[in-house]
Short mmCIF file of the C-alpha atoms (twelve columns), coordinates in Angstrom:
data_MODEL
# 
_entry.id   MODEL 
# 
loop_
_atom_site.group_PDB 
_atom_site.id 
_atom_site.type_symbol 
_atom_site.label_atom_id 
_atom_site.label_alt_id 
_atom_site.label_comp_id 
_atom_site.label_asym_id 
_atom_site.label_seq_id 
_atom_site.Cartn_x 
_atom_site.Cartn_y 
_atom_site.Cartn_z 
_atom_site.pdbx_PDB_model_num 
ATOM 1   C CA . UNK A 1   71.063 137.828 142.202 1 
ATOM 2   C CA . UNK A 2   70.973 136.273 145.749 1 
ATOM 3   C CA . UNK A 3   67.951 136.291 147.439 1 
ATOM 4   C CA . UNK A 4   67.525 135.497 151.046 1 
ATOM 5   C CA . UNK A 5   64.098 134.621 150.301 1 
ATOM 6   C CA . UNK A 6   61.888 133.611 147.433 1 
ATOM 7   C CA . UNK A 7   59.230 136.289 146.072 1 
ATOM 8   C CA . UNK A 8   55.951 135.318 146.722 1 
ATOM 9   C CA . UNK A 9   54.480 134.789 143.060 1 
ATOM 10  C CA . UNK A 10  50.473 135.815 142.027 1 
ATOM 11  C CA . UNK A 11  48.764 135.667 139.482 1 
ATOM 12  C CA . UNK A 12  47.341 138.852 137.278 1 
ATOM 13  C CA . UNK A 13  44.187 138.562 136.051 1 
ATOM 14  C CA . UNK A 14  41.482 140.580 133.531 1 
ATOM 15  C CA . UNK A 15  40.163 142.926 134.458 1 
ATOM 16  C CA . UNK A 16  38.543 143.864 130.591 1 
ATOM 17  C CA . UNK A 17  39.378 144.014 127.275 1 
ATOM 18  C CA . UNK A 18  39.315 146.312 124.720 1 
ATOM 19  C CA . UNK A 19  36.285 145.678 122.634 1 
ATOM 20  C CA . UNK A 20  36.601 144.542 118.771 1 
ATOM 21  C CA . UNK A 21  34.832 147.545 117.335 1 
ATOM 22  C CA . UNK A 22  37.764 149.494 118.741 1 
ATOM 23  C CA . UNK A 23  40.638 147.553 117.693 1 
ATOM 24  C CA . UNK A 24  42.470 148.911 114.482 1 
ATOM 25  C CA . UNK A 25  44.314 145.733 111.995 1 
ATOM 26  C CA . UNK A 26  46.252 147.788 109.772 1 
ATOM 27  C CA . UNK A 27  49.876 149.102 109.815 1 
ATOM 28  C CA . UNK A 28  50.944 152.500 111.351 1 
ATOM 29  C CA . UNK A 29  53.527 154.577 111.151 1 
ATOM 30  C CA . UNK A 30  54.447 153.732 115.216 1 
ATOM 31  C CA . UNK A 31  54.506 150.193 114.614 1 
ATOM 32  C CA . UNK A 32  56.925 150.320 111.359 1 
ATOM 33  C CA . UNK A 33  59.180 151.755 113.490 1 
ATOM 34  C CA . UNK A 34  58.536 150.292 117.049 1 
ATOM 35  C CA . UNK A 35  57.144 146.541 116.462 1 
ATOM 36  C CA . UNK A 36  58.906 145.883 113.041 1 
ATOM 37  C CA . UNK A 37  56.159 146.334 111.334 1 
ATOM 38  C CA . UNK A 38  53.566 144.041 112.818 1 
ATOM 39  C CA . UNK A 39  50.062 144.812 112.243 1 
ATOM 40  C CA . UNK A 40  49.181 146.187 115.966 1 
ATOM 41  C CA . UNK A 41  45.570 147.034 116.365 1 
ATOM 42  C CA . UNK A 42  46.307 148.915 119.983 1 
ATOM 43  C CA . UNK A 43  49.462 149.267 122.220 1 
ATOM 44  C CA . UNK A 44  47.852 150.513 125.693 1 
ATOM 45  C CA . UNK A 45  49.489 152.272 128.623 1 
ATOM 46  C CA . UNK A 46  49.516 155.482 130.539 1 
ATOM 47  C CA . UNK A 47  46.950 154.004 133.124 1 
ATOM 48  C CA . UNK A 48  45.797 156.855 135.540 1 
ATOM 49  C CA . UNK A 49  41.827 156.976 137.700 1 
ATOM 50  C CA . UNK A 50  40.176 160.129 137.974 1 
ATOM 51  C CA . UNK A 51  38.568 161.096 141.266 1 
ATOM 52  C CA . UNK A 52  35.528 159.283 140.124 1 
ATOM 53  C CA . UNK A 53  37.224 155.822 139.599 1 
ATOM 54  C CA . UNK A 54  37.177 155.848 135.881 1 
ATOM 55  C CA . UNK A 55  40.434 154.373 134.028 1 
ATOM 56  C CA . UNK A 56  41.757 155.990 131.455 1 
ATOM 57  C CA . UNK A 57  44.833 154.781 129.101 1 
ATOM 58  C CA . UNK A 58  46.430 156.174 126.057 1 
ATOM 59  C CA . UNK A 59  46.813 154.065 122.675 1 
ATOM 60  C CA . UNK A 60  50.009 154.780 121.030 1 
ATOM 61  C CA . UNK A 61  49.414 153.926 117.350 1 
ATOM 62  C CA . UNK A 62  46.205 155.590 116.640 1 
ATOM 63  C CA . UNK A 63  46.321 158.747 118.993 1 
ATOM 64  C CA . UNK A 64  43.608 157.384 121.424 1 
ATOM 65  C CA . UNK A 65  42.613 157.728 124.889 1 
ATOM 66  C CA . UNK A 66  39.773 155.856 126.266 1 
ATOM 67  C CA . UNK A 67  38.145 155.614 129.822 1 
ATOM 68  C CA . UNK A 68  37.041 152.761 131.492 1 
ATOM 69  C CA . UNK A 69  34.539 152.806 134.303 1 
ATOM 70  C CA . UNK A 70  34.488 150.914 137.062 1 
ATOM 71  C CA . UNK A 71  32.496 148.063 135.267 1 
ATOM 72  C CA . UNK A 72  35.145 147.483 132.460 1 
ATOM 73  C CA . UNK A 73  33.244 149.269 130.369 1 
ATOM 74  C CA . UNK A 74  35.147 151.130 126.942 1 
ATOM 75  C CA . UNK A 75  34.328 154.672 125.741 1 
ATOM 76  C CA . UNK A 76  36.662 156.518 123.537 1 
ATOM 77  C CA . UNK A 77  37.309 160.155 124.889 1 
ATOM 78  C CA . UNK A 78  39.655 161.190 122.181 1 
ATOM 79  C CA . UNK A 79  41.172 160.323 118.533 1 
ATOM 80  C CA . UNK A 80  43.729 162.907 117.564 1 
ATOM 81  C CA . UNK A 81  47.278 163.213 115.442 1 
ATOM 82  C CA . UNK A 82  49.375 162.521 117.892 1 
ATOM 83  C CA . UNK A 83  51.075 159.331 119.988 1 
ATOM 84  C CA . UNK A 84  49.893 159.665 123.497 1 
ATOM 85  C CA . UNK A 85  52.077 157.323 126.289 1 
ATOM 86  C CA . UNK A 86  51.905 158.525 130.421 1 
ATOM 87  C CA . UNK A 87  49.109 160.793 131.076 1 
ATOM 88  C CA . UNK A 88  48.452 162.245 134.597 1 
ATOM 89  C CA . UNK A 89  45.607 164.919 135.872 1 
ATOM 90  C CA . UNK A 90  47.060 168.468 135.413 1 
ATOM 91  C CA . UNK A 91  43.475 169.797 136.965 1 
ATOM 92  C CA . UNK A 92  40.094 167.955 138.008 1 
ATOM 93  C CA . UNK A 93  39.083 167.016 133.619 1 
ATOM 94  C CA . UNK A 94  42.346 167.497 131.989 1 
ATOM 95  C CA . UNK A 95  44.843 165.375 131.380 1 
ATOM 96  C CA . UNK A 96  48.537 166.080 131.138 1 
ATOM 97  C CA . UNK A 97  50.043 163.504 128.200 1 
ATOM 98  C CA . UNK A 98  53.257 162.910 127.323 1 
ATOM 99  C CA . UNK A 99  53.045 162.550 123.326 1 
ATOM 100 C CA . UNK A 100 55.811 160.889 121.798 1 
ATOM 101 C CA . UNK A 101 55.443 162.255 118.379 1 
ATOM 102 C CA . UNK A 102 54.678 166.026 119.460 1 
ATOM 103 C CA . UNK A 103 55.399 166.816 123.250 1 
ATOM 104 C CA . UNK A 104 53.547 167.484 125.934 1 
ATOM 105 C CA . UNK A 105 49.754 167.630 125.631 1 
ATOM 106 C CA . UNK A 106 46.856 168.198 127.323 1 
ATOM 107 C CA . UNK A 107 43.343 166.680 127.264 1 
ATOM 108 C CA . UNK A 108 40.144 168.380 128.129 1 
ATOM 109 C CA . UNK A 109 38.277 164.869 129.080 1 
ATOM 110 C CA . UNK A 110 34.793 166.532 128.882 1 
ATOM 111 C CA . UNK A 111 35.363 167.441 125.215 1 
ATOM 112 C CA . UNK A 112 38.045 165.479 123.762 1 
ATOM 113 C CA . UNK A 113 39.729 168.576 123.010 1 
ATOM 114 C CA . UNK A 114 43.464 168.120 122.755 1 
ATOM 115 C CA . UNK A 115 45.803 171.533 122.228 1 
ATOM 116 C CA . UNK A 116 49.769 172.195 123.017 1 
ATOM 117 C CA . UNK A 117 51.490 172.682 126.361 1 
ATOM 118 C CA . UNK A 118 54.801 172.239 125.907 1 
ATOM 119 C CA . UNK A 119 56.423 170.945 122.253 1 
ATOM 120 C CA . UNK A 120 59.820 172.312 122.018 1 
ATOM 121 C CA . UNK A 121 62.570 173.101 124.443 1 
ATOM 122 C CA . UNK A 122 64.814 176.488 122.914 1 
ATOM 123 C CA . UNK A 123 62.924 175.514 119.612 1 
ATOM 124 C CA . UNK A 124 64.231 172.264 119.779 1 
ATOM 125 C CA . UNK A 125 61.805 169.508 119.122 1 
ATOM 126 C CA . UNK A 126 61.821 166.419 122.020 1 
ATOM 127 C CA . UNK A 127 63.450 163.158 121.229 1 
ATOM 128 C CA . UNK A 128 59.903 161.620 122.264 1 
ATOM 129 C CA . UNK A 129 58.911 162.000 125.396 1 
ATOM 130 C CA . UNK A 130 57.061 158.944 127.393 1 
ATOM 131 C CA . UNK A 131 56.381 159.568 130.830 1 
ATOM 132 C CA . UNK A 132 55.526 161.558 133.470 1 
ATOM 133 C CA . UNK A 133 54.830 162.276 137.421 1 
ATOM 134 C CA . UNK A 134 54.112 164.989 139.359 1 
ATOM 135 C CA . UNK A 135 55.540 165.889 143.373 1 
ATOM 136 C CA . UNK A 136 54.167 167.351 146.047 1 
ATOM 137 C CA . UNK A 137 55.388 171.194 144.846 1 
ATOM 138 C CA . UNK A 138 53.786 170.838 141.503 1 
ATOM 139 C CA . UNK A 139 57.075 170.532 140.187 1 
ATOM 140 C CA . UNK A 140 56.678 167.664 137.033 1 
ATOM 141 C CA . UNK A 141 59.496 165.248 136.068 1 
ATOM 142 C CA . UNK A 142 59.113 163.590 132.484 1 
ATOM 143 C CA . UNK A 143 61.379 161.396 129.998 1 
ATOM 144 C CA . UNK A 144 62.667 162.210 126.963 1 
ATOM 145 C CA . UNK A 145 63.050 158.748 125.918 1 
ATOM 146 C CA . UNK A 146 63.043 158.553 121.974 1 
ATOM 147 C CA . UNK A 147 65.184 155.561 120.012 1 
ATOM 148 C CA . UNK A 148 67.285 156.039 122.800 1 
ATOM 149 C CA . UNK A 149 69.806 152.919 123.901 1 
ATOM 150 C CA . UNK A 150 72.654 151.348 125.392 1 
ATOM 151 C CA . UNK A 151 74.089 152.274 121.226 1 
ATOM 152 C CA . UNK A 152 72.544 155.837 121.815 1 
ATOM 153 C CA . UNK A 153 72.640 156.773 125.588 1 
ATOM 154 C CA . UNK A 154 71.132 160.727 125.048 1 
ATOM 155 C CA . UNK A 155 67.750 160.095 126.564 1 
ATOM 156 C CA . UNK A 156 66.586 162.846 128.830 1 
ATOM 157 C CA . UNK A 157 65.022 163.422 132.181 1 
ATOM 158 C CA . UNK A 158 64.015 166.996 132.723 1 
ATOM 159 C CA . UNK A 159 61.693 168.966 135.762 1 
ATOM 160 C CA . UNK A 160 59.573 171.495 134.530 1 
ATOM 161 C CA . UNK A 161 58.716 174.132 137.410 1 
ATOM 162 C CA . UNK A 162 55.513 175.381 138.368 1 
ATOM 163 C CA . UNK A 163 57.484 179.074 136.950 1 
ATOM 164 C CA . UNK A 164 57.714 177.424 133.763 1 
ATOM 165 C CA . UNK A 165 61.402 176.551 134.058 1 
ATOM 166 C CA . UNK A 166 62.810 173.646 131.871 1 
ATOM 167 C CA . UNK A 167 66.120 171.862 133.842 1 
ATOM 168 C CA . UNK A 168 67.529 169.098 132.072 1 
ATOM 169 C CA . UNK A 169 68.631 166.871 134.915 1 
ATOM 170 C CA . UNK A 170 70.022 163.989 133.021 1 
ATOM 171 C CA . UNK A 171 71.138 163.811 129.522 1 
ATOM 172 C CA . UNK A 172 72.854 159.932 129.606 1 
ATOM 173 C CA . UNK A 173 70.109 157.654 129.750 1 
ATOM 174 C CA . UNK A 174 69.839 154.640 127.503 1 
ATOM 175 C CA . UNK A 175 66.213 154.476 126.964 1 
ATOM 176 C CA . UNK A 176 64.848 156.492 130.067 1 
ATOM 177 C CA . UNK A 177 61.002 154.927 130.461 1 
ATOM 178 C CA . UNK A 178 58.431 155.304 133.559 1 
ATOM 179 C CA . UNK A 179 59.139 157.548 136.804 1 
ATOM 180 C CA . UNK A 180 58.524 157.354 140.044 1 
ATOM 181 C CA . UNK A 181 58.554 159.377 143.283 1 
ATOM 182 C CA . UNK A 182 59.970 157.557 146.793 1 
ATOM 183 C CA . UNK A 183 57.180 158.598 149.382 1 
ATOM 184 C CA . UNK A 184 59.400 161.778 151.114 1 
ATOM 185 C CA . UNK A 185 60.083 162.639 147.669 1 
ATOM 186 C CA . UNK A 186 63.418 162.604 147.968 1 
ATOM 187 C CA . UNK A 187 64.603 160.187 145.557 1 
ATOM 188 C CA . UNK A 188 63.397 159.868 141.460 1 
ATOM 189 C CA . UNK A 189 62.826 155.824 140.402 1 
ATOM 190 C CA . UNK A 190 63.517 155.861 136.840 1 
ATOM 191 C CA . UNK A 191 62.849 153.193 134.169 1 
ATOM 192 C CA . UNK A 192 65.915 152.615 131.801 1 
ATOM 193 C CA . UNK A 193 64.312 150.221 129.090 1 
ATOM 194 C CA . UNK A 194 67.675 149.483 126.911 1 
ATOM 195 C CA . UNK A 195 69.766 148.967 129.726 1 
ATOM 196 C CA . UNK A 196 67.312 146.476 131.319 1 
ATOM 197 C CA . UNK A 197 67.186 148.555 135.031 1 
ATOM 198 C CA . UNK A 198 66.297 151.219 136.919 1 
ATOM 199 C CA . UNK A 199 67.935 153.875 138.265 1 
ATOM 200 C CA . UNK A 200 67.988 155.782 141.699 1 
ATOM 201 C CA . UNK A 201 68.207 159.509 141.139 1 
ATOM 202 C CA . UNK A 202 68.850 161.526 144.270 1 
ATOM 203 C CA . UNK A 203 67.342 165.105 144.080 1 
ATOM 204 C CA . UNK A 204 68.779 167.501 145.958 1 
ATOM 205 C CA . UNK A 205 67.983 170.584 147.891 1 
ATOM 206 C CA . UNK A 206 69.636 172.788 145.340 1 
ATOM 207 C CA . UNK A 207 67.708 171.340 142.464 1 
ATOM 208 C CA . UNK A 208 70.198 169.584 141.314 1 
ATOM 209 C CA . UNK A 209 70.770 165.719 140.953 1 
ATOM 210 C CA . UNK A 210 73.854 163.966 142.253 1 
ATOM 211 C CA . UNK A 211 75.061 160.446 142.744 1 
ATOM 212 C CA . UNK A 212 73.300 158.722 140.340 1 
ATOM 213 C CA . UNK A 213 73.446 155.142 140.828 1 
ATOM 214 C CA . UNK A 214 71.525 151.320 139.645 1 
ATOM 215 C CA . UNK A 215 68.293 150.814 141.840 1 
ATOM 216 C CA . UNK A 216 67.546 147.415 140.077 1 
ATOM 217 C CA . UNK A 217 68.876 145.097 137.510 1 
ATOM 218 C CA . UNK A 218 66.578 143.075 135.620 1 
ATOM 219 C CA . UNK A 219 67.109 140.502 132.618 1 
ATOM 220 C CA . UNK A 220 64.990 139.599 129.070 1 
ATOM 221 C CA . UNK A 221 64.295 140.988 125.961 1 
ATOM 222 C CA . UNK A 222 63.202 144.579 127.098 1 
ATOM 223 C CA . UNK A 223 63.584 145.710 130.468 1 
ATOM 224 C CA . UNK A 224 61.540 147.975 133.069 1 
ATOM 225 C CA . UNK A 225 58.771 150.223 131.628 1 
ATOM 226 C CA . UNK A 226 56.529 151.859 133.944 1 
ATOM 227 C CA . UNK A 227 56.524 152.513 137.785 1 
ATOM 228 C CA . UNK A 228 54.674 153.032 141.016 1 
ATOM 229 C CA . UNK A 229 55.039 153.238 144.831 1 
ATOM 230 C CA . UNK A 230 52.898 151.957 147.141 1 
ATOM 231 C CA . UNK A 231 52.481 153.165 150.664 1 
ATOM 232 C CA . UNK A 232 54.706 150.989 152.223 1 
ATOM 233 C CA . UNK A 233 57.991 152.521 150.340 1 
ATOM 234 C CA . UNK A 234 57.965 149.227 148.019 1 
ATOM 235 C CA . UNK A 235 58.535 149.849 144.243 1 
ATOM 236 C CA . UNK A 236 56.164 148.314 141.559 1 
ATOM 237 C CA . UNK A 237 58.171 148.119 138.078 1 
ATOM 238 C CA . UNK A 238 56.117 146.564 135.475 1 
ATOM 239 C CA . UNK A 239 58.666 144.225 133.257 1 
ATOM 240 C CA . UNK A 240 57.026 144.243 129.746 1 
ATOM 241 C CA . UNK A 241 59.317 141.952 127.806 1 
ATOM 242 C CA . UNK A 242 59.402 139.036 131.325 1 
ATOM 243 C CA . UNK A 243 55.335 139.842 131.844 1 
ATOM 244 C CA . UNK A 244 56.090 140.912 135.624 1 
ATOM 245 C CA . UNK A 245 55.461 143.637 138.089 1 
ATOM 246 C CA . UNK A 246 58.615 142.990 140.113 1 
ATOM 247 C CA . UNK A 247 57.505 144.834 144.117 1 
ATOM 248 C CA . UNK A 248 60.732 145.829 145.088 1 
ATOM 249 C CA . UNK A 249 61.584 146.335 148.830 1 
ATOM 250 C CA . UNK A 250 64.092 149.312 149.865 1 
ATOM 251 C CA . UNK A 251 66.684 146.934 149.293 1 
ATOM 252 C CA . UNK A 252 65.794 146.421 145.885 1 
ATOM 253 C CA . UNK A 253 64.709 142.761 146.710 1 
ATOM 254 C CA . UNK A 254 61.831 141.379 144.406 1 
ATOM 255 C CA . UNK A 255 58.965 140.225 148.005 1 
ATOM 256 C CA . UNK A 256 56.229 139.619 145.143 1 
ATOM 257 C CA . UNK A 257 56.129 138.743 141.233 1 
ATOM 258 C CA . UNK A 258 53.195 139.447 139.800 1 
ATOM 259 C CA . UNK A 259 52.210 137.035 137.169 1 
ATOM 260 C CA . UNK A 260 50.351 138.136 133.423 1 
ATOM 261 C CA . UNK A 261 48.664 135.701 131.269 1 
ATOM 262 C CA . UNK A 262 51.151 133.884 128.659 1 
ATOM 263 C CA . UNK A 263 52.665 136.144 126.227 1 
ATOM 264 C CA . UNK A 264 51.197 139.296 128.323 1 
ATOM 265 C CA . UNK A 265 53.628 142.544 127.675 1 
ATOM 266 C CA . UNK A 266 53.087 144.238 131.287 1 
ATOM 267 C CA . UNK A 267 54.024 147.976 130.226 1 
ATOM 268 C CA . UNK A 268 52.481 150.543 132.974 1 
ATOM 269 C CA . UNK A 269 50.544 150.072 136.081 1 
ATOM 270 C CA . UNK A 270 48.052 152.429 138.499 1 
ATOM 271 C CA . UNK A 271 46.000 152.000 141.552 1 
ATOM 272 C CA . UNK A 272 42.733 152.554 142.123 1 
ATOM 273 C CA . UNK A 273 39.513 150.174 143.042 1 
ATOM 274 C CA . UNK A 274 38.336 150.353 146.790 1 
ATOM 275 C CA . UNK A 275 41.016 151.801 149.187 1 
ATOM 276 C CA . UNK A 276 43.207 152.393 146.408 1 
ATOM 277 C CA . UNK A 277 44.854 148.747 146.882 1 
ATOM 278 C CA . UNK A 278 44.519 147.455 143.701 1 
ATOM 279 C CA . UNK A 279 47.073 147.673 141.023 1 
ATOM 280 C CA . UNK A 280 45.939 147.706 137.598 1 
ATOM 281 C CA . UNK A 281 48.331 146.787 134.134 1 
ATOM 282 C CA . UNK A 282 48.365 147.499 130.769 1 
ATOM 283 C CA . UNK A 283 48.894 144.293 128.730 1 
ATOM 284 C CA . UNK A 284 49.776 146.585 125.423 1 
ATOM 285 C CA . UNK A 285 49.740 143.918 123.171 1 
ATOM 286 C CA . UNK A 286 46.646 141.365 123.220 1 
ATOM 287 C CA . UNK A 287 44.449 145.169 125.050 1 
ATOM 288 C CA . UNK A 288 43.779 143.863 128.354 1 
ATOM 289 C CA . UNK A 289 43.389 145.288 131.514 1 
ATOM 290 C CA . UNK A 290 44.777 142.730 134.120 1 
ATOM 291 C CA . UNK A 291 44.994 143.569 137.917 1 
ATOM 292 C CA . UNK A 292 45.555 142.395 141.251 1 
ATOM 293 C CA . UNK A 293 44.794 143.373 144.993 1 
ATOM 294 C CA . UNK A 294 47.806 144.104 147.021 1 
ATOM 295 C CA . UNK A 295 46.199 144.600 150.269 1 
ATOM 296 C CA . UNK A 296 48.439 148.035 150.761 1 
ATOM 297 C CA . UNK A 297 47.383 150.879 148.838 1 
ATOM 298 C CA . UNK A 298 49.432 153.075 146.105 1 
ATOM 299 C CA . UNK A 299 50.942 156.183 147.373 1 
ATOM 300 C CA . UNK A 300 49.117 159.372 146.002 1 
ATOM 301 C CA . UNK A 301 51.267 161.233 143.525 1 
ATOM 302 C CA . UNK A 302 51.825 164.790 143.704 1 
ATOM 303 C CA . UNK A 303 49.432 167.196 140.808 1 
ATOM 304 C CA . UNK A 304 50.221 170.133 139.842 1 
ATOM 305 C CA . UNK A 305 50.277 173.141 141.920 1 
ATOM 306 C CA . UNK A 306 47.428 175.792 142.153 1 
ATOM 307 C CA . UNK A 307 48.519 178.756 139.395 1 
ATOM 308 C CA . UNK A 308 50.258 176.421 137.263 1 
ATOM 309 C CA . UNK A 309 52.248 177.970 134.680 1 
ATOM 310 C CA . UNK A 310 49.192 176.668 131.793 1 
# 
């Protein structure tokens, strides 16, 4: 890669930690299969703020989601059987998650309640779905990622309508991760993990998708996870396996690096925090919170539409 200029490079720092009561040092099914079976007491992302400014993030392993207030303070909100990744607000106190092991869920924050909203597609189970974003019709876009890879490239991207139509947009994706929405909503970022990039996905009047092409290339040992936008057009893609949030400009040049501790896995990213300027990251592996402040704010993704088909 040739870069006209360097990226400015800054620092991430803590914002909070997961607290030691809630930390779980025993094996799980998730990590046999996803972390060679290291003992992994938490693996955080889905990072979304309610109105309020509460935090709240999904823990793979153990079926958790937790909210954090303003003050880094922890409180579990649910523990269920299930493997909870993105989450986004389907309605003001319920959550929308995309569960790897059973499909698409929904969380009634008040209660903890968690029940079905979508688990099969023709009575087909998911591969394992990971994330998840909303546009400005209500229309939701969500990966169907599961052990998905350049040796496997079947991973899914599919809209659901605000009708209740399923389209399967893409069925070729080696590891399809995080979306994102370009600011005219026009254009689909998405994350592919395995083949260490991320993707530009046209979507067109029609409903259809069409010239599919390579936004980004990154390198390392595992490639793009999660993604934002910020107001400005520029794409945030949070680099777990480097321990970056590359900002991309429309030209897919890296202006800014953001930084995580040593060792940090940077997996998914929000804003929130006064004028919605600062970005906030899941380090999934040590449970930390780290953030920054931009100076230009996140751009506000679309929720679902009123009369939703749920």
């Amino acid at each position: 890669m040739f870069l006209l200029q360097a990226p400015q490079v800054r620092e991430l720092d803590v914002f909070t930690t997961m607290p030691e009561h809630f930390r779980r040092r025993e094996r799980s099914d998730w990590a046999d299969a996803n972390r060679g079976g290291t003992i992994t007491d938490s693996f955080l992302e889905g990072p979304v703020f309610d109105d309020a400014g509460h935090l709240y993030v999904s823990d793979i392993p153990w079926g958790r989601v937790f909210r954090i207030n303003p003050q880094g303070e922890w409180a579990l909100v649910a523990e269920y059987d299930g493997e909870p990744n993105g989450m986004k607000f389907l309605k003001p106190g319920t959550l929308l998650i995309t569960d790897y092991k059973n499909g698409l869920m929904q969380l009634d924050v008040a209660t903890g309640r968690v029940t079905p909203y979508l688990l099969r597609r023709n009575s087909e189970r998911f591969k394992g779905v990971n994330d998840l974003i909303f546009d400005a019709e209500g229309n939701l876009y969500f990966t169907d990622q599961g052990q998905s890879g350049l040796h496997d490239p079947s991973g899914r991207l599919y809209r659901l309508r605000p009708s209740g139509q399923l389209d399967l947009l893409l069925a070729n994706v080696p590891s399809p991760n995080g979306v994102a929405l370009s600011p005219d909503g026009r254009v689909l970022y998405l994350a592919v993990t395995r083949g260490n990039c991320v993707w530009r996905v046209p979507l067109l009047p029609d409903g259809s998708v069409a010239k599919v092409g390579q936004f980004f290339t990154s390198y390392g040992p595992s490639g793009p996870d999660g993604l934002a936008v910020d107001g400005a057009g520029r794409l945030l893609v949070a680099n777990p396996g480097l321990g970056y949030v590359w900002v991309l400009n429309h030209r897919a040049e890296p202006e800014c690096v953001l930084r995580g501790p040593a060792g940090a896995s940077t997996t998914n990213l929000a804003f929130g925090g006064e004028g919605h300027r600062v970005v906030y990251v899941t380090d999934s592996t040590h449970g930390h919170i780290l953030h920054a402040d931009l100076g230009t704010p996140g751009l506000q993704t679309g929720k679902a539409a009123d009369g939703y088909r749920k």
